[in-house]
Amino acid sequence: MMHDAVDTATEDRIVKQDVWSSTSFWQKQALDEDGDVSAPLIGDSRADVCIVGGGFTGLWTALHLKQQAPDLDVVLIEAKRCGDGGSGANAGYALPLWANFPALEEQHGSDEALRLCRASEAVIDEIEDLARSHAADIGMRRHGVIWGATCAAQTGHWEEAIASMDRHQVKHYTPLDHEEIKRRTGSHAYVAGVLEGTSATVHPGKLVRLLRRAVLAAGVRLHETTPMTALGRTTPPVVTTPGGTITADRVVLAMYAWTGAIRELKREIVVLCSDVMVTQPQEQAVAAQGWRDGPALYDSRTLTEGTRTTPDGRVLFNKAGGRLAFCTGVDRSQSRPGRSVDELQAMLTTHMPDLAQAPASHAWSAAIDRTRSGMPLFGRLPGSPHILYGFGYSGRGVLTTNLGGKILASLALDADDAWSHAGFVRKPATSFPPEPIRFLGGLAVRQAIRRKDQLDHAGRKPDPLTSFFYGFKPGRWNRR
Ligand SMILES: Cc1cc2nc3c(=O)[nH]c(=O)nc-3n(C[C@H](O)[C@H](O)[C@H](O)COP(=O)(O)OP(=O)(O)OC[C@H]3O[C@@H](n4cnc5c(N)ncnc54)[C@H](O)[C@@H]3O)c2cc1C
C-alpha cells in the first residue's frame, strides 16, 4: 500500500512537471497547425524600415506600414519565433480601452480619450475582417467579458468609468448582480460586476499566426531566430544580429518586456510575470454549468484573477503578480513556474469549484512590462530620432497593440496625423529607480499588493506598512 502511495505521488509530480512549460498552450496549438519558421538573417542588408520583435506590436506595425506604403521595404526580425513573447502567451481577453477612460480623459482630454477608446473597440472588427480575408480561424468569440468584484472591497471599481462615460453618453457597461453573474457563468465567486458587451476572447497563438501570414503576404521580409545583438544609434541606424546587419532609415523597437535591454528605456518598466493554467477539455461540464457561450470573467484584485473558456472546451485561469525580473532577466524569470500548478488549481477552485476538478493540461508563466502610469509609451529614442519605440501595455495589449502599430507606422512614415500625435506618444521619463533598488522595492510592493488583496477578501483594512508599500504600485489604467 505504502509503495503504491509513493508511486502515485511521484507520478502526480511528474505529470505536474509535464504540465508546466515555457511555451504556452496557445503557441503549441498554433504551431502544431502551422509550424513554419522563417530563415534567420544571413549577410548584410538594407531596408526602409527594420522592426525588432515579432509579437502583435511588430506584426501590426509591419502590416500598417505595408497598407499605407506598399512599396516600402520592411524587414522584421524576431529573436525566437513570432508569438514566443507575450503575444502567444496571454489570456486572450480582447478588451477595448473603456475601463481606462477616466485616466485617459484626465491625461489627454475628452476628445482623445474617446477617440482612443472607440478606435480600440473597432480593432475587434478589424481583426475579424483580417481573419475572414485569410480564411483563418482565430477562435474569436464575441460573448462579452465580465469585469467583477470577488469581495465587497472590490465592488464599484467600475463606477468612475461609468460616470465619466455617462457624461459623453457612452454606454459600454451593463451592471450585473451576483445572481446574474452566476446564471451566465455558473460562478458563485462574484458579488457584483459589469458586462463589457463589446469585449471578446481570442486564441492568441492563432492571432499571431494570422498576422504573420498577413505580413508575409504583404511582402514583409521576416527573419525568425534572429536576435538583435547591438543597435547602432547612427544615421541611418544599424541593427546587428548574429548572421549579419540591417541598415535601415527607420528602426522600430517592438520588444515589450525585453525593452529593458535598451539603455535609454530600461528605467521605464518593471517586468512581472503572470501565471496561466488550462485544464483538460471539459466541454460537457462547462455546458452543465451554463457557461458554454457565456462571457469570460476577471476580478478587481490588483493582481487580477481571470477565468475563461477556450474554443476546445477547456477552462483557463490567469493570475497576475508572479515572478519579478531582475534587471533584463526576462527569459530567466519566465523559464520557471512562478506559482505551482497546485496553487493555480486551488485559486481556480475559488472561482469555479466544479470545473477546477479537471486536471490541468498546460501551465506557463510569461512576462508583462508595467510602466509607472500603466499606459503604453511610443516615441523616438532620445538623441536618435530614427529609432522608434513602443511598449508598456501593462497587461492590456491584445487590442492596444493594434493602435500601437498604427502609431509606430505613422511615426516611421513621418506622418503628421492623429496617430503620430496620439496621447500615448511620450518621452521616456526615468520612472523607476536603478537596480537593485527597483528589484528589491518591487518585491516589497508586490508583497504589499498580495497582502492588500488578501485583506480585502477577509473584509479587513490594510495595516499602515501594507498601505505604505501599496502606494508605490505601478498605476492601473483604471486608477484603482
Ligand atoms: C500571461 C499574460 C497574460 C496576458 N493577458 C492579456 C489579456 O488577456 N488581454 C490583453 O489585452 N493583454 C494581455 N496580456 C498582454 C499582451 O499579451 C501584451 O501586451 C502583448 O502581447 C504585447 O505584444 P508585443 O508585440 O508588444 O510583445 P511580445 O509579444 O512580447 O513581442 C515582443 C517580441 O520581441 C522579441 N524580442 C525581444 N528582444 C529581441 C531582440 N533583441 N531581437 C529580436 N527580437 C526580440 C521577443 O522574442 C518577442 O517575441 C497578457 C500578457 C501576459 C504575459
Coordinates of C-alpha atoms and ligand atoms in Angstrom, one line a residue:
M1 CA 0.0 0.0 0.0
M2 CA 2.7 2.4 1.1
H3 CA 4.7 1.6 -2.1
D4 CA 1.6 2.4 -4.2
A5 CA 1.0 5.7 -2.4
V6 CA 4.6 6.8 -3.1
D7 CA 4.3 5.8 -6.7
T8 CA 1.1 7.7 -7.1
A9 CA 2.7 10.8 -5.6
T10 CA 5.7 10.5 -7.8
E11 CA 3.6 10.1 -10.9
D12 CA 1.5 13.0 -9.9
R13 CA 4.6 15.2 -9.5
I14 CA 5.9 14.0 -12.9
V15 CA 2.5 14.8 -14.6
K16 CA 2.5 18.3 -13.0
Q17 CA 6.0 18.9 -14.1
D18 CA 5.0 17.9 -17.6
V19 CA 2.0 20.3 -17.4
W20 CA 4.3 23.3 -17.0
S21 CA 6.3 24.6 -20.0
S22 CA 7.9 27.8 -21.0
T23 CA 6.0 27.6 -24.3
S24 CA 2.3 28.5 -23.9
F25 CA -0.6 26.1 -24.7
W26 CA -1.8 28.6 -27.3
Q27 CA 1.6 28.8 -29.0
K28 CA 1.9 25.0 -29.0
Q29 CA -1.6 24.5 -30.6
A30 CA -0.9 27.2 -33.2
L31 CA 2.5 25.8 -34.2
D32 CA 1.0 22.3 -34.4
E33 CA -1.3 23.7 -37.2
D34 CA 1.3 25.9 -38.9
G35 CA 4.8 25.4 -37.7
D36 CA 6.5 27.4 -40.4
V37 CA 9.6 29.3 -39.2
S38 CA 11.3 31.9 -41.4
A39 CA 15.1 31.6 -42.1
P40 CA 17.4 33.7 -40.0
L41 CA 19.2 36.7 -41.5
I42 CA 22.4 35.9 -43.2
G43 CA 24.6 38.7 -44.5
D44 CA 24.3 42.5 -44.5
S45 CA 21.1 44.1 -45.7
R46 CA 19.5 47.5 -46.4
A47 CA 15.8 48.3 -45.6
D48 CA 13.5 51.3 -45.4
V49 CA 12.2 50.1 -42.0
C50 CA 13.6 47.4 -39.7
I51 CA 11.2 46.2 -37.0
V52 CA 12.7 44.4 -34.0
G53 CA 10.2 42.0 -32.3
G54 CA 7.6 39.6 -33.9
G55 CA 4.7 40.0 -31.4
F56 CA 1.5 41.8 -32.0
T57 CA 3.2 45.2 -32.0
G58 CA 5.8 44.4 -34.5
L59 CA 3.5 42.5 -36.8
W60 CA 0.7 45.2 -36.7
T61 CA 3.3 47.9 -37.4
A62 CA 4.6 45.9 -40.4
L63 CA 1.1 45.4 -41.7
H64 CA 0.0 49.0 -41.3
L65 CA 3.2 50.2 -43.0
K66 CA 2.6 48.0 -46.0
Q67 CA -1.1 49.0 -46.2
Q68 CA -0.1 52.7 -46.3
A69 CA 3.1 52.3 -48.4
P70 CA 3.0 49.0 -50.3
D71 CA 6.4 49.6 -52.0
L72 CA 8.2 50.2 -48.6
D73 CA 10.9 47.7 -48.0
V74 CA 10.1 46.4 -44.5
V75 CA 12.2 43.8 -42.7
L76 CA 11.1 42.3 -39.3
I77 CA 13.5 40.3 -37.1
E78 CA 12.4 38.1 -34.2
A79 CA 14.8 36.6 -31.6
K80 CA 12.9 33.3 -31.4
R81 CA 9.6 32.6 -33.3
C82 CA 6.8 35.0 -33.8
G83 CA 4.5 34.7 -30.8
D84 CA 7.1 33.4 -28.4
G85 CA 6.7 36.6 -26.3
G86 CA 3.6 37.9 -24.6
S87 CA 1.5 37.8 -27.8
G88 CA 1.5 34.0 -27.9
A89 CA 1.2 33.6 -24.1
N90 CA -1.5 35.9 -22.9
A91 CA -5.0 35.1 -21.7
G92 CA -6.7 36.3 -24.9
Y93 CA -9.1 38.9 -23.4
A94 CA -9.7 41.4 -26.2
L95 CA -10.7 44.4 -24.1
P96 CA -11.3 47.9 -25.5
L97 CA -9.9 50.8 -23.5
W98 CA -13.1 51.9 -21.8
A99 CA -12.0 50.8 -18.3
N100 CA -9.2 53.3 -18.7
F101 CA -11.4 56.1 -20.0
P102 CA -11.1 58.3 -16.8
A103 CA -7.3 58.1 -16.7
L104 CA -7.1 58.7 -20.5
E105 CA -9.5 61.7 -20.2
E106 CA -7.6 63.2 -17.4
Q107 CA -4.3 62.9 -19.2
H108 CA -5.3 63.6 -22.8
G109 CA -8.7 65.3 -22.7
S110 CA -12.1 64.0 -23.6
D111 CA -11.7 64.0 -27.4
E112 CA -8.5 62.0 -27.5
A113 CA -9.8 59.6 -24.8
L114 CA -13.0 59.0 -26.8
R115 CA -11.0 58.5 -30.0
L116 CA -8.6 56.0 -28.4
C117 CA -11.4 54.0 -26.8
R118 CA -13.5 53.9 -29.9
A119 CA -10.5 53.0 -32.0
S120 CA -9.7 50.2 -29.6
E121 CA -13.2 48.9 -29.9
A122 CA -13.0 49.0 -33.7
V123 CA -9.9 46.7 -33.6
I124 CA -12.2 43.7 -32.9
D125 CA -13.9 44.2 -36.3
E126 CA -10.6 44.8 -37.9
I127 CA -9.2 41.5 -36.6
E128 CA -12.3 39.7 -37.7
D129 CA -12.1 41.2 -41.2
L130 CA -8.5 40.2 -41.4
A131 CA -9.2 36.7 -40.3
R132 CA -12.0 36.4 -42.9
S133 CA -9.8 37.7 -45.7
H134 CA -7.2 35.0 -44.9
A135 CA -9.9 32.3 -44.2
A136 CA -8.3 31.9 -40.7
D137 CA -10.0 30.7 -37.5
I138 CA -8.6 32.6 -34.6
G139 CA -11.1 31.4 -32.0
M140 CA -12.7 34.8 -31.7
R141 CA -15.8 34.7 -29.5
R142 CA -17.7 37.9 -29.1
H143 CA -19.6 36.8 -25.9
G144 CA -18.6 39.8 -23.8
V145 CA -16.4 39.9 -20.7
I146 CA -17.5 40.5 -17.1
W147 CA -15.4 42.8 -15.0
G148 CA -16.4 41.9 -11.5
A149 CA -15.8 42.0 -7.8
T150 CA -15.0 38.9 -5.8
C151 CA -15.4 40.7 -2.4
A152 CA -17.2 43.7 -1.0
A153 CA -14.0 45.9 -1.1
Q154 CA -13.7 45.5 -4.9
T155 CA -17.3 46.4 -5.5
G156 CA -17.9 49.5 -7.6
H157 CA -14.4 49.8 -9.1
W158 CA -16.1 50.4 -12.4
E159 CA -18.2 53.3 -11.1
E160 CA -15.7 56.0 -12.1
A161 CA -15.5 54.8 -15.6
I162 CA -19.3 54.6 -15.9
A163 CA -19.7 58.1 -14.5
S164 CA -17.1 59.6 -16.9
M165 CA -18.6 57.8 -19.9
D166 CA -22.1 58.9 -18.9
R167 CA -21.0 62.5 -19.4
H168 CA -20.4 61.7 -23.0
Q169 CA -23.5 59.5 -23.5
V170 CA -21.3 56.4 -23.9
K171 CA -22.9 53.2 -22.6
H172 CA -20.5 50.3 -22.5
Y173 CA -21.1 48.6 -19.3
T174 CA -24.2 46.7 -18.1
P175 CA -24.4 46.2 -14.3
L176 CA -24.9 42.6 -13.2
D177 CA -25.6 41.3 -9.7
H178 CA -24.3 38.1 -8.0
E179 CA -27.3 36.1 -9.3
E180 CA -27.0 37.3 -12.8
I181 CA -23.3 36.5 -13.0
K182 CA -23.9 33.1 -11.5
R183 CA -26.7 32.5 -14.1
R184 CA -24.4 33.5 -17.0
T185 CA -21.2 31.7 -15.9
G186 CA -22.0 29.3 -13.0
S187 CA -19.5 31.1 -10.8
H188 CA -20.6 31.9 -7.2
A189 CA -17.5 33.9 -6.6
Y190 CA -18.6 37.3 -7.8
V191 CA -20.6 39.6 -5.6
A192 CA -21.3 42.1 -8.5
G193 CA -19.8 43.2 -11.8
V194 CA -20.4 44.8 -15.2
L195 CA -20.7 43.2 -18.6
E196 CA -18.5 44.7 -21.2
G197 CA -20.7 43.7 -24.1
T198 CA -18.3 44.5 -27.0
S199 CA -15.3 42.7 -25.5
A200 CA -14.3 39.3 -26.9
T201 CA -11.8 36.5 -26.4
V202 CA -9.4 35.2 -29.0
H203 CA -6.9 32.3 -29.4
P204 CA -3.7 34.5 -29.1
G205 CA -1.5 31.9 -30.8
K206 CA -3.7 31.7 -33.9
L207 CA -4.0 35.5 -34.0
V208 CA -0.2 35.7 -34.1
R209 CA -0.1 33.1 -37.0
L210 CA -2.8 35.2 -38.8
L211 CA -0.7 38.3 -38.5
R212 CA 2.4 36.5 -39.5
R213 CA 0.7 35.2 -42.7
A214 CA -0.7 38.6 -43.4
V215 CA 2.7 40.4 -43.2
L216 CA 4.3 37.7 -45.4
A217 CA 1.6 38.1 -47.9
A218 CA 2.1 41.9 -47.9
G219 CA 5.8 41.4 -48.8
V220 CA 7.5 41.9 -45.5
R221 CA 10.9 40.2 -45.2
L222 CA 10.7 38.1 -42.0
H223 CA 13.7 36.6 -40.2
E224 CA 12.9 34.5 -37.1
T225 CA 15.6 33.1 -34.7
T226 CA 17.4 36.4 -35.4
P227 CA 18.0 38.4 -32.2
M228 CA 19.2 42.0 -32.4
T229 CA 22.6 41.9 -30.5
A230 CA 23.5 45.5 -30.9
L231 CA 21.8 48.7 -32.0
G232 CA 24.0 51.4 -33.7
R233 CA 22.5 54.8 -32.9
T234 CA 23.9 56.2 -36.1
T235 CA 22.2 57.9 -39.1
P236 CA 20.9 55.7 -40.5
P237 CA 20.7 53.3 -37.6
V238 CA 22.3 49.8 -37.8
V239 CA 20.8 46.6 -36.3
T240 CA 23.4 43.9 -35.7
T241 CA 22.4 40.2 -35.5
P242 CA 24.5 37.0 -35.2
G243 CA 24.3 36.5 -39.0
G244 CA 24.6 40.0 -40.4
T245 CA 23.5 43.6 -40.1
I246 CA 20.5 45.6 -41.3
T247 CA 20.9 49.3 -42.1
A248 CA 17.5 51.0 -42.1
D249 CA 16.1 54.5 -42.5
R250 CA 13.9 53.8 -39.5
V251 CA 14.2 51.1 -36.8
V252 CA 11.1 50.2 -34.7
L253 CA 11.7 48.6 -31.4
A254 CA 8.7 46.4 -30.6
M255 CA 10.3 44.4 -27.8
Y256 CA 7.8 44.6 -25.0
A257 CA 9.2 43.1 -21.8
W258 CA 12.7 42.9 -23.4
T259 CA 12.7 46.7 -23.8
G260 CA 14.8 46.9 -20.7
A261 CA 17.8 45.9 -22.9
I262 CA 17.7 49.4 -24.4
R263 CA 19.6 51.7 -22.2
E264 CA 17.5 54.8 -22.8
L265 CA 14.3 52.9 -21.9
K266 CA 15.4 50.5 -19.2
R267 CA 14.1 52.7 -16.3
E268 CA 10.6 52.9 -17.8
I269 CA 9.3 49.4 -16.8
V270 CA 9.2 46.8 -14.2
V271 CA 8.8 43.3 -15.5
L272 CA 6.5 40.9 -13.7
C273 CA 5.3 37.5 -14.9
S274 CA 1.7 36.4 -15.0
D275 CA 0.9 32.7 -14.5
V276 CA -1.6 30.8 -16.6
M277 CA -3.2 27.4 -16.4
V278 CA -5.6 25.5 -18.6
T279 CA -7.5 22.3 -17.8
Q280 CA -8.1 19.3 -19.9
P281 CA -11.1 19.7 -22.2
Q282 CA -14.4 19.5 -20.3
E283 CA -17.0 20.8 -22.6
Q284 CA -19.9 18.9 -21.0
A285 CA -19.1 20.1 -17.5
V286 CA -18.8 23.7 -18.8
A287 CA -22.1 23.4 -20.6
A288 CA -23.7 21.8 -17.5
Q289 CA -22.6 24.9 -15.6
G290 CA -24.4 27.0 -18.2
W291 CA -21.2 28.7 -19.3
R292 CA -20.7 27.3 -22.8
D293 CA -21.4 30.5 -24.7
G294 CA -21.0 32.7 -21.6
P295 CA -18.7 35.6 -21.1
A296 CA -15.1 35.5 -19.8
L297 CA -14.5 36.9 -16.3
Y298 CA -11.9 38.9 -14.5
D299 CA -12.0 40.3 -11.0
S300 CA -10.8 43.6 -9.5
R301 CA -7.9 42.4 -7.4
T302 CA -4.8 44.5 -8.1
L303 CA -3.2 41.2 -9.0
T304 CA -6.2 40.2 -11.2
E305 CA -7.6 36.7 -11.5
G306 CA -9.4 35.7 -14.6
T307 CA -11.3 32.7 -15.9
R308 CA -12.4 32.0 -19.4
T309 CA -13.2 29.0 -21.6
T310 CA -11.1 28.0 -24.7
P311 CA -12.6 27.2 -28.1
D312 CA -11.9 23.5 -27.4
G313 CA -13.8 23.4 -24.1
R314 CA -11.1 23.9 -21.6
V315 CA -11.1 26.4 -18.7
L316 CA -8.3 28.9 -18.5
F317 CA -7.2 30.6 -15.3
N318 CA -4.9 33.6 -15.2
K319 CA -3.2 35.2 -12.2
A320 CA -1.1 38.3 -12.3
G321 CA 1.8 39.2 -10.0
G322 CA 4.1 36.2 -10.4
R323 CA 7.9 36.3 -10.6
L324 CA 9.6 39.7 -10.8
A325 CA 12.5 40.0 -13.3
F326 CA 15.8 41.4 -12.1
C327 CA 17.3 43.9 -14.5
T328 CA 16.8 42.5 -18.0
G329 CA 16.5 38.9 -16.9
V330 CA 13.2 38.3 -18.6
D331 CA 14.0 34.9 -20.1
R332 CA 15.3 33.7 -16.8
S333 CA 12.1 34.8 -15.0
Q334 CA 9.7 33.1 -17.3
S335 CA 11.7 29.9 -17.7
R336 CA 10.5 28.7 -14.3
P337 CA 7.0 28.5 -12.8
G338 CA 6.1 31.5 -10.6
R339 CA 3.4 29.5 -8.9
S340 CA 2.9 25.8 -8.8
V341 CA 0.1 24.1 -10.8
D342 CA -1.4 23.1 -7.4
E343 CA -1.5 26.8 -6.3
L344 CA -3.2 27.8 -9.6
Q345 CA -5.7 25.0 -9.4
A346 CA -6.5 26.0 -5.8
M347 CA -7.1 29.5 -6.9
L348 CA -9.3 28.3 -9.8
T349 CA -11.3 26.3 -7.2
T350 CA -12.4 29.6 -5.5
H351 CA -13.9 30.8 -8.8
M352 CA -15.2 27.5 -10.3
P353 CA -15.0 24.6 -7.8
D354 CA -16.6 22.1 -10.1
L355 CA -14.5 22.9 -13.2
A356 CA -11.3 23.0 -11.1
Q357 CA -11.7 19.2 -10.6
A358 CA -10.5 18.6 -14.1
P359 CA -6.7 18.0 -14.3
A360 CA -4.6 20.8 -15.6
S361 CA -3.2 20.1 -19.0
H362 CA -0.8 23.1 -19.5
A363 CA 0.6 25.9 -17.4
W364 CA 3.1 28.7 -18.2
S365 CA 4.5 32.0 -16.9
A366 CA 5.1 35.0 -19.2
A367 CA 6.4 38.5 -18.7
I368 CA 4.4 41.7 -18.6
D369 CA 6.0 45.1 -18.9
R370 CA 4.5 47.5 -16.4
T371 CA 5.0 51.3 -16.8
R372 CA 4.8 53.7 -13.9
S373 CA 1.5 55.2 -15.2
G374 CA 0.1 51.9 -16.5
M375 CA -0.1 53.5 -20.0
P376 CA 1.9 52.3 -23.0
L377 CA 4.7 54.5 -24.4
F378 CA 5.6 55.3 -28.0
G379 CA 8.1 57.8 -29.5
R380 CA 11.5 58.4 -30.8
L381 CA 14.6 57.4 -28.9
P382 CA 16.2 60.4 -27.2
G383 CA 19.2 61.5 -29.4
S384 CA 18.2 59.0 -32.1
P385 CA 15.0 60.2 -33.8
H386 CA 15.2 57.5 -36.5
I387 CA 14.8 54.8 -33.8
L388 CA 11.2 54.4 -32.6
Y389 CA 9.9 52.5 -29.6
G390 CA 6.5 51.1 -28.5
F391 CA 6.0 49.1 -25.3
G392 CA 4.4 49.2 -21.8
Y393 CA 1.0 47.8 -22.4
S394 CA 1.0 46.7 -18.7
G395 CA -1.1 43.6 -19.3
R396 CA -3.6 45.1 -21.8
G397 CA -2.2 44.6 -25.2
V398 CA -4.4 42.3 -27.3
L399 CA -6.2 45.2 -28.9
T400 CA -4.0 48.1 -27.9
T401 CA -1.0 46.7 -29.8
N402 CA -3.0 47.3 -33.0
L403 CA -3.2 51.0 -32.0
G404 CA 0.5 50.8 -31.2
G405 CA 1.1 49.5 -34.7
K406 CA -0.8 52.5 -36.2
I407 CA 1.2 54.9 -34.0
L408 CA 4.5 53.4 -34.9
A409 CA 3.7 53.2 -38.7
S410 CA 2.8 56.9 -38.6
L411 CA 6.0 57.8 -36.8
A412 CA 8.1 55.7 -39.2
L413 CA 6.5 57.4 -42.2
D414 CA 6.9 60.8 -40.6
A415 CA 3.2 61.3 -41.0
D416 CA 1.5 64.3 -39.4
D417 CA -1.7 62.7 -38.3
A418 CA -3.8 61.7 -35.3
W419 CA -1.7 58.6 -34.7
S420 CA 1.7 60.4 -34.7
H421 CA 0.2 62.8 -32.2
A422 CA -1.7 60.2 -30.2
G423 CA -1.9 60.7 -26.4
F424 CA 0.4 57.6 -25.9
V425 CA 3.3 59.3 -27.7
R426 CA 5.6 60.4 -24.8
K427 CA 9.2 60.8 -24.0
P428 CA 10.8 58.4 -21.5
A429 CA 10.7 59.8 -18.0
T430 CA 13.2 57.7 -16.0
S431 CA 10.2 56.4 -14.0
F432 CA 11.8 53.7 -11.8
P433 CA 15.0 53.6 -9.7
P434 CA 18.0 51.7 -10.9
E435 CA 18.7 48.0 -10.0
P436 CA 19.0 46.6 -7.4
I437 CA 16.6 49.1 -5.8
R438 CA 13.9 48.5 -8.4
F439 CA 14.0 44.8 -7.8
L440 CA 14.1 44.9 -4.0
G441 CA 11.5 47.7 -3.9
G442 CA 9.4 45.7 -6.4
L443 CA 9.4 42.7 -4.1
A444 CA 8.2 44.8 -1.2
V445 CA 5.5 46.4 -3.3
R446 CA 4.3 43.1 -4.8
Q447 CA 4.1 41.6 -1.3
A448 CA 2.0 44.6 -0.1
I449 CA -0.3 44.2 -3.1
R450 CA -0.7 40.5 -2.3
R451 CA -1.5 41.3 1.3
K452 CA -3.9 44.0 0.4
D453 CA -5.8 41.7 -1.9
Q454 CA -6.0 39.1 0.9
L455 CA -7.1 41.6 3.5
D456 CA -9.8 42.9 1.1
H457 CA -11.2 39.4 0.9
A458 CA -11.0 39.0 4.6
G459 CA -13.0 42.2 5.0
R460 CA -10.1 43.9 6.8
K461 CA -8.4 47.2 6.4
P462 CA -4.7 47.2 5.4
D463 CA -2.2 47.9 8.1
P464 CA -0.1 51.1 7.7
L465 CA 3.0 49.2 6.4
T466 CA 0.9 47.5 3.7
S467 CA -0.7 50.8 2.8
F468 CA 2.7 52.5 2.6
F469 CA 4.2 50.0 0.1
Y470 CA 0.9 49.5 -1.7
G471 CA 1.1 53.3 -2.5
F472 CA 4.1 52.6 -4.8
K473 CA 2.3 50.1 -7.1
P474 CA 2.6 51.0 -10.8
G475 CA -0.6 52.8 -11.9
R476 CA -3.5 50.9 -13.1
W477 CA -5.2 52.3 -16.2
N478 CA -8.4 52.5 -14.3
R479 CA -6.6 54.2 -11.4
R480 CA -7.9 51.9 -8.6
Ligands
LIG1 C1 0.4 35.9 -19.2 C2 -0.1 37.1 -19.9 C3 -1.5 37.4 -19.9 C4 -1.9 38.5 -20.6 N1 -3.3 38.6 -20.8 C5 -3.7 39.6 -21.6 C6 -5.1 39.7 -21.9 O1 -5.9 38.8 -21.6 N2 -5.5 40.7 -22.7 C7 -4.7 41.7 -23.1 O2 -5.1 42.7 -23.7 N3 -3.4 41.6 -22.8 C8 -2.9 40.6 -22.1 N4 -1.5 40.5 -21.9 C9 -0.6 41.5 -22.5 C10 -0.4 41.2 -24.0 O3 -0.1 39.9 -24.2 C11 0.8 42.1 -24.5 O4 0.6 43.4 -24.2 C12 1.1 42.0 -26.0 O5 1.2 40.6 -26.4 C13 2.4 42.7 -26.3 O6 2.7 42.5 -27.6 P1 4.2 42.9 -28.1 O7 4.3 42.6 -29.5 O8 4.5 44.3 -27.7 O9 5.2 42.0 -27.2 P2 5.7 40.5 -27.5 O10 4.6 39.6 -28.0 O11 6.3 40.1 -26.2 O12 6.7 40.6 -28.6 C14 8.0 41.1 -28.4 C15 8.9 40.2 -29.2 O13 10.2 40.8 -29.3 C16 11.1 39.8 -29.3 N5 12.4 40.3 -29.0 C17 12.8 40.7 -27.7 N6 14.1 41.1 -27.8 C18 14.5 41.0 -29.1 C19 15.8 41.2 -29.8 N7 16.8 41.7 -29.1 N8 15.8 40.9 -31.1 C20 14.8 40.4 -31.7 N9 13.6 40.2 -31.1 C21 13.5 40.5 -29.8 C22 10.6 38.8 -28.3 O14 11.1 37.5 -28.6 C23 9.1 38.9 -28.6 O15 8.6 37.9 -29.5 C24 -1.0 39.4 -21.2 C25 0.3 39.2 -21.1 C26 0.8 38.1 -20.5 C27 2.3 37.8 -20.4

